[in-house]
Amino acid sequence: MIISMKLGATQVELDDVMKAVETSGFRPFLNPGVERQVVAVLGEVDIDKVELMDQFSNMAGVERVQLISEPFKLSSRQAHPGPFSVSVGEVSIGGTRIVVIAGPCSVESESQVLETARAVKASGARLLRGGAFKPRSSPHSFQGLGEKGLKMLATARAETGLPIVTEVMDPHDLDVVCRYADMLQIGARNMQNFSLLRWTGQTRHPVLLKRGPGSRIRDFLMAAEYILAEGNPNVVLCERGIISFEDASRYTTDINAIPILKGLTHLPVILDPSHATGNWAWVKPIALAGIAAGADGLIVEVHPDPQHARSDGKQSLKPSKFADLMAGVARVAPAVDRSI
Ligand code: PEP
Ligand code: MN
């Protein structure tokens, strides 16, 4: 259930509503909207909801009370009417302007990150990505440079001004990653690591939550719900391909997920065409399809020398190909009333 307050409702009226929710055995959760305050009523109490809705509707300052049928209450679009965007430094994800995040899969050396950061910035990327803690299928593969890698990202940010997005895999690493990152990435494999989601929810860092390759859209939204329920509203969702019977590509891009998610939630939605395809040659067409389908942005792997990349070289674009992708995005965006 959500209670939308009237425009200009007073603090006393809001406090009274929050108290009444508590008294009825539920947990009130305030969603401070741009236009109006919305109180989500959380919890599982077996009482007559219709009677309760009547009670809340009659309170001073209340505009409207609605039942939310979906299990994802806080990430539901109903609970958050009006525009919503997530700020990462000066960059806002979720507005009409499309945001492209780009950089290497893994941070390998200072020169590699710097060269990539300069190149992607010159082509119009607004955030720099790069993994320092890498989730690898094999324990024998390169696991990332850890804090040394985070320092290299910080050096690239200092030079280019690009805020950095980097993955956190373990709640134990959260402190160190938060010291360097502007945005925390929760990778596909950790989408349902509920303790990581909870701890991340207790930070105020913006979070880029990637969809698990075997997860349904509703599981994805419930994972976002864990972060929101801890009080961190700054979540961006990322479709990055799902597992299907098709093995011609690394994963199958679920393009449908973009408009479906945009309909179900207020949270911004971006696409990762690099992991979704697994092959640099398909990255641009799928990136453009994502923009056409309504994505708020892209996250793209770029490497100065993909053949020698320590991870995901096959799907990484050379800087010149990334420039070409950006030129394509600039052409497609206006067709769907977006800009870059
Ligand atoms: C990555 O972004 O490099 C990554 C490992 O992505 P995913 O979690 O989507 O596989
Ligand atoms: Mn990767």
Coordinates of C-alpha atoms and ligand atoms in Angstrom, one line a residue:
M1 CA 0.0 0.0 0.0
I2 CA 1.2 3.5 -0.7
I3 CA -0.1 6.8 0.7
S4 CA 0.5 9.8 -1.5
M5 CA 0.4 13.1 0.4
K6 CA -1.1 16.2 -1.0
L7 CA 1.1 18.9 -2.6
G8 CA 2.1 21.2 0.3
A9 CA 1.1 18.7 3.1
T10 CA 2.7 19.8 6.3
Q11 CA 5.4 18.0 8.3
V12 CA 2.9 17.5 11.1
E13 CA 0.4 15.8 8.8
L14 CA 3.2 13.6 7.4
D15 CA 4.3 12.7 10.9
D16 CA 0.8 11.8 11.9
V17 CA 0.4 9.5 8.9
M18 CA 3.8 7.8 9.6
K19 CA 2.7 7.2 13.2
A20 CA -0.7 5.8 12.2
V21 CA 1.0 3.3 9.9
E22 CA 3.2 2.2 12.7
T23 CA 0.3 1.9 15.1
S24 CA -1.5 -0.4 12.7
G25 CA 1.5 -2.8 12.8
F26 CA 3.2 -1.9 9.5
R27 CA 6.5 -0.1 8.8
P28 CA 6.2 3.3 7.2
F29 CA 8.9 4.1 4.6
L30 CA 9.1 7.6 3.3
N31 CA 9.8 8.1 -0.4
P32 CA 10.6 11.8 -0.7
G33 CA 9.5 12.6 -4.2
V34 CA 10.4 15.7 -6.3
E35 CA 6.7 16.7 -6.4
R36 CA 5.1 15.1 -3.4
Q37 CA 5.9 12.8 -0.4
V38 CA 4.8 9.2 -0.7
V39 CA 4.7 6.8 2.3
A40 CA 5.1 3.1 1.5
V41 CA 3.4 0.8 4.0
L42 CA 5.5 -2.2 4.4
G43 CA 5.1 -5.5 6.3
E44 CA 2.9 -8.6 6.3
V45 CA 0.0 -8.1 8.7
D46 CA -3.2 -10.0 8.2
I47 CA -5.8 -7.3 8.6
D48 CA -8.6 -5.8 6.6
K49 CA -6.7 -3.6 4.1
V50 CA -9.8 -1.9 2.8
E51 CA -10.7 -0.6 6.2
L52 CA -7.1 0.6 6.7
M53 CA -7.1 2.3 3.4
D54 CA -10.2 4.2 4.4
Q55 CA -8.7 5.2 7.7
F56 CA -5.5 6.6 5.9
S57 CA -7.6 8.3 3.2
N58 CA -9.4 10.3 5.7
M59 CA -6.3 11.7 7.4
A60 CA -5.3 15.4 6.9
G61 CA -2.8 16.0 4.1
V62 CA -3.5 12.6 2.4
E63 CA -4.3 12.8 -1.3
R64 CA -4.8 9.2 -2.2
V65 CA -4.2 5.6 -0.9
Q66 CA -3.4 2.8 -3.4
L67 CA -2.7 -0.9 -3.0
I68 CA 0.4 -2.1 -4.8
S69 CA -0.1 -5.6 -6.0
E70 CA 3.5 -6.3 -7.0
P71 CA 5.9 -7.7 -4.3
F72 CA 8.4 -5.0 -5.2
K73 CA 6.9 -2.1 -3.3
L74 CA 9.7 0.5 -3.1
S75 CA 10.9 0.0 -6.7
S76 CA 7.4 0.0 -8.1
R77 CA 6.7 3.0 -10.4
Q78 CA 3.4 3.5 -8.5
A79 CA 5.4 4.2 -5.3
H80 CA 7.4 6.8 -7.1
P81 CA 5.4 8.8 -9.4
G82 CA 7.1 11.6 -11.3
P83 CA 10.6 11.8 -12.7
F84 CA 13.5 10.1 -11.0
S85 CA 17.2 10.1 -11.7
V86 CA 20.3 8.9 -10.0
S87 CA 23.2 11.4 -9.6
V88 CA 26.8 10.2 -9.8
G89 CA 28.9 13.2 -9.2
E90 CA 27.7 15.8 -11.7
V91 CA 26.2 13.1 -14.0
S92 CA 22.5 12.3 -13.8
I93 CA 21.3 8.9 -15.0
G94 CA 17.6 8.7 -15.9
G95 CA 16.9 12.0 -17.6
T96 CA 16.4 12.7 -21.3
R97 CA 20.2 12.7 -21.8
I98 CA 21.6 9.2 -22.4
V99 CA 24.6 8.4 -20.2
V100 CA 27.4 6.1 -21.5
I101 CA 29.8 4.4 -19.1
A102 CA 32.9 3.0 -20.7
G103 CA 36.2 1.5 -19.8
P104 CA 38.1 -1.8 -19.5
C105 CA 36.7 -4.9 -18.1
S106 CA 39.6 -5.1 -15.6
V107 CA 42.0 -2.5 -14.5
E108 CA 45.4 -3.9 -15.6
S109 CA 47.9 -1.0 -15.3
E110 CA 47.9 2.7 -14.8
S111 CA 48.8 3.4 -18.4
Q112 CA 46.0 1.1 -19.7
V113 CA 43.3 2.8 -17.5
L114 CA 44.6 6.3 -18.4
E115 CA 44.8 5.7 -22.1
T116 CA 41.3 4.2 -22.1
A117 CA 39.8 7.0 -19.9
R118 CA 41.2 9.7 -22.1
A119 CA 39.9 8.0 -25.3
V120 CA 36.4 7.3 -24.0
K121 CA 36.1 10.8 -22.6
A122 CA 37.1 12.3 -25.9
S123 CA 34.2 10.2 -27.5
G124 CA 31.6 11.4 -25.0
A125 CA 31.6 8.8 -22.2
R126 CA 30.5 10.4 -19.0
L127 CA 31.6 7.7 -16.5
L128 CA 34.6 5.4 -16.4
R129 CA 34.2 1.7 -15.6
G130 CA 36.9 -0.8 -14.6
G131 CA 37.0 -3.8 -12.4
A132 CA 39.5 -4.1 -9.6
F133 CA 37.8 -7.0 -7.8
K134 CA 36.8 -9.4 -10.6
P135 CA 34.3 -12.2 -10.4
R136 CA 35.9 -14.9 -12.6
S137 CA 34.5 -18.3 -13.5
S138 CA 37.8 -19.9 -12.7
P139 CA 39.8 -19.3 -9.5
H140 CA 43.0 -19.7 -11.6
S141 CA 42.1 -16.7 -13.8
F142 CA 43.2 -13.1 -13.1
Q143 CA 41.2 -11.8 -10.1
G144 CA 41.9 -8.1 -10.4
L145 CA 44.4 -5.8 -8.8
G146 CA 42.3 -5.0 -5.7
E147 CA 43.1 -1.7 -4.0
K148 CA 46.0 -1.0 -6.4
G149 CA 43.5 -1.1 -9.2
L150 CA 41.2 1.3 -7.3
K151 CA 44.1 3.8 -7.0
M152 CA 44.7 3.6 -10.7
L153 CA 41.0 4.4 -11.3
A154 CA 41.3 7.4 -8.9
T155 CA 44.3 8.7 -10.9
A156 CA 42.3 8.4 -14.1
R157 CA 39.4 10.3 -12.5
A158 CA 41.8 13.0 -11.2
E159 CA 43.0 13.5 -14.7
T160 CA 39.8 13.3 -16.8
G161 CA 37.2 14.2 -14.2
L162 CA 35.2 11.1 -15.1
P163 CA 33.5 9.6 -12.0
I164 CA 34.3 5.9 -11.6
V165 CA 32.1 2.8 -11.5
T166 CA 33.7 -0.4 -10.1
E167 CA 32.5 -3.7 -8.8
V168 CA 32.3 -4.7 -5.2
M169 CA 32.0 -8.5 -4.7
D170 CA 32.2 -8.9 -0.9
P171 CA 30.8 -6.9 2.0
H172 CA 34.3 -7.0 3.5
D173 CA 35.6 -4.9 0.6
L174 CA 32.8 -2.4 0.8
D175 CA 34.7 0.2 2.8
V176 CA 37.8 0.2 0.6
V177 CA 35.7 0.3 -2.6
C178 CA 33.6 3.1 -1.2
R179 CA 36.7 5.1 -0.5
Y180 CA 37.5 5.3 -4.2
A181 CA 34.3 4.6 -6.2
D182 CA 31.7 7.1 -7.2
M183 CA 29.3 4.3 -8.1
L184 CA 29.3 0.7 -6.8
Q185 CA 28.6 -2.1 -9.3
I186 CA 27.0 -5.3 -8.1
G187 CA 27.8 -7.9 -10.7
A188 CA 25.4 -10.3 -12.3
R189 CA 26.7 -13.2 -10.2
N190 CA 26.0 -11.3 -7.0
M191 CA 22.5 -10.1 -7.9
Q192 CA 21.0 -12.3 -5.2
N193 CA 23.8 -12.0 -2.7
F194 CA 21.3 -10.6 -0.2
S195 CA 23.9 -9.6 2.5
L196 CA 25.9 -7.7 -0.1
L197 CA 22.7 -6.0 -1.3
R198 CA 21.8 -5.0 2.3
W199 CA 25.2 -3.7 3.1
T200 CA 25.3 -1.7 -0.1
G201 CA 21.9 -0.4 0.8
Q202 CA 23.3 1.1 4.0
T203 CA 25.8 3.2 2.1
R204 CA 24.6 6.3 0.2
H205 CA 26.7 5.4 -2.9
P206 CA 24.8 5.1 -6.1
V207 CA 24.6 1.4 -7.1
L208 CA 24.7 -0.1 -10.6
L209 CA 22.8 -3.5 -10.1
K210 CA 23.3 -6.0 -12.9
R211 CA 20.7 -8.6 -13.7
G212 CA 21.7 -12.2 -13.0
P213 CA 21.8 -14.1 -16.2
G214 CA 19.4 -16.7 -14.8
S215 CA 17.1 -14.3 -13.1
R216 CA 13.6 -13.2 -14.0
I217 CA 12.7 -9.5 -14.2
R218 CA 10.7 -9.8 -10.9
D219 CA 13.7 -11.4 -9.1
F220 CA 15.8 -8.5 -10.4
L221 CA 13.4 -6.0 -9.0
M222 CA 13.3 -7.8 -5.7
A223 CA 17.1 -7.6 -5.5
A224 CA 16.8 -3.8 -6.1
E225 CA 14.2 -3.8 -3.3
Y226 CA 16.8 -5.0 -0.8
I227 CA 19.0 -2.0 -1.5
L228 CA 16.1 0.4 -1.4
A229 CA 14.7 -1.1 1.8
E230 CA 17.9 -0.2 3.6
G231 CA 17.4 3.4 2.7
N232 CA 19.5 3.8 -0.4
P233 CA 17.3 5.0 -3.2
N234 CA 20.1 5.4 -5.8
V235 CA 19.9 2.3 -7.8
V236 CA 20.4 2.0 -11.6
L237 CA 19.4 -1.4 -13.2
C238 CA 21.5 -3.0 -15.9
E239 CA 20.3 -5.6 -18.4
R240 CA 23.4 -7.6 -19.4
G241 CA 22.0 -10.6 -21.2
I242 CA 20.4 -13.8 -20.0
I243 CA 21.1 -17.5 -20.5
S244 CA 19.0 -19.1 -23.3
F245 CA 19.4 -22.2 -25.5
E246 CA 21.2 -20.1 -28.1
D247 CA 24.9 -20.4 -27.9
A248 CA 25.9 -18.4 -30.9
S249 CA 26.4 -15.4 -28.6
R250 CA 27.7 -15.4 -25.1
Y251 CA 24.3 -14.5 -23.6
T252 CA 21.0 -13.4 -25.1
T253 CA 20.2 -9.8 -24.9
D254 CA 16.7 -9.4 -23.3
I255 CA 15.7 -6.3 -25.2
N256 CA 12.2 -6.8 -23.9
A257 CA 13.4 -6.2 -20.4
I258 CA 14.1 -2.6 -21.1
P259 CA 10.5 -1.4 -21.8
I260 CA 9.2 -3.9 -19.3
L261 CA 11.4 -2.6 -16.5
K262 CA 10.7 1.0 -17.5
G263 CA 7.0 0.3 -17.1
L264 CA 7.3 -1.5 -13.8
T265 CA 9.8 0.8 -12.0
H266 CA 11.0 4.4 -11.7
L267 CA 14.6 3.2 -11.5
P268 CA 16.8 4.1 -14.5
V269 CA 17.6 1.2 -16.8
I270 CA 20.8 0.8 -18.8
L271 CA 22.1 -1.9 -21.2
D272 CA 25.5 -3.7 -21.2
P273 CA 25.9 -4.8 -24.9
S274 CA 29.4 -6.1 -24.2
H275 CA 28.6 -8.9 -21.8
A276 CA 25.2 -9.5 -23.5
T277 CA 26.8 -10.4 -26.8
G278 CA 30.3 -11.4 -25.9
N279 CA 31.7 -10.3 -29.2
W280 CA 32.9 -6.8 -30.1
A281 CA 31.4 -7.0 -33.6
W282 CA 27.8 -7.2 -32.2
V283 CA 28.3 -4.5 -29.5
K284 CA 27.3 -1.5 -31.6
P285 CA 24.1 -2.9 -33.2
I286 CA 22.8 -4.1 -29.8
A287 CA 23.8 -0.9 -28.1
L288 CA 21.7 1.0 -30.7
A289 CA 18.8 -1.4 -30.2
G290 CA 19.0 -0.7 -26.5
I291 CA 18.8 3.0 -27.0
A292 CA 15.9 2.6 -29.5
A293 CA 14.1 0.4 -26.9
G294 CA 14.3 3.2 -24.3
A295 CA 17.5 2.5 -22.2
D296 CA 18.7 5.4 -20.2
G297 CA 22.3 4.6 -20.9
L298 CA 24.9 2.0 -21.8
I299 CA 27.9 0.4 -20.1
V300 CA 30.5 -0.6 -22.7
E301 CA 33.9 -2.4 -22.4
V302 CA 36.7 -0.6 -24.2
H303 CA 40.4 -1.6 -24.2
P304 CA 43.4 -0.1 -26.1
D305 CA 44.7 -3.5 -27.0
P306 CA 41.8 -6.0 -26.7
Q307 CA 43.9 -8.9 -28.0
H308 CA 46.1 -8.7 -24.9
A309 CA 43.3 -7.9 -22.4
R310 CA 43.4 -9.9 -19.2
S311 CA 39.6 -10.4 -19.2
D312 CA 36.9 -10.0 -21.8
G313 CA 39.1 -9.0 -24.7
K314 CA 36.9 -10.6 -27.2
Q315 CA 34.0 -8.3 -26.5
S316 CA 36.1 -5.1 -25.9
L317 CA 36.0 -2.3 -28.4
K318 CA 39.1 -0.5 -29.5
P319 CA 38.8 3.2 -28.8
S320 CA 38.2 4.0 -32.5
K321 CA 35.3 1.5 -32.6
F322 CA 33.9 3.1 -29.4
A323 CA 34.0 6.5 -31.1
D324 CA 32.0 4.9 -34.0
L325 CA 29.4 3.5 -31.5
M326 CA 29.0 6.9 -29.9
A327 CA 28.4 8.4 -33.3
G328 CA 25.7 5.8 -33.8
V329 CA 24.1 6.6 -30.5
A330 CA 24.1 10.3 -31.4
R331 CA 22.1 9.4 -34.5
V332 CA 19.6 7.1 -32.8
A333 CA 18.9 9.1 -29.7
P334 CA 16.9 11.9 -31.3
A335 CA 14.7 9.3 -33.0
V336 CA 13.4 8.4 -29.5
D337 CA 13.4 11.9 -28.1
R338 CA 16.7 11.5 -26.3
S339 CA 20.0 13.3 -26.5
I340 CA 23.6 12.4 -25.7
Ligands
PEP1 C1 31.8 -6.8 -15.7 O1 31.1 -5.7 -15.8 O2 32.9 -6.8 -16.1 C2 31.1 -8.0 -15.3 C3 31.8 -9.0 -14.7 O3 29.8 -8.0 -15.6 P1 28.6 -9.1 -15.2 O4 28.6 -9.1 -13.7 O5 27.4 -8.6 -15.9 O6 29.1 -10.4 -15.8
MN2 MN 33.8 -7.9 -18.3

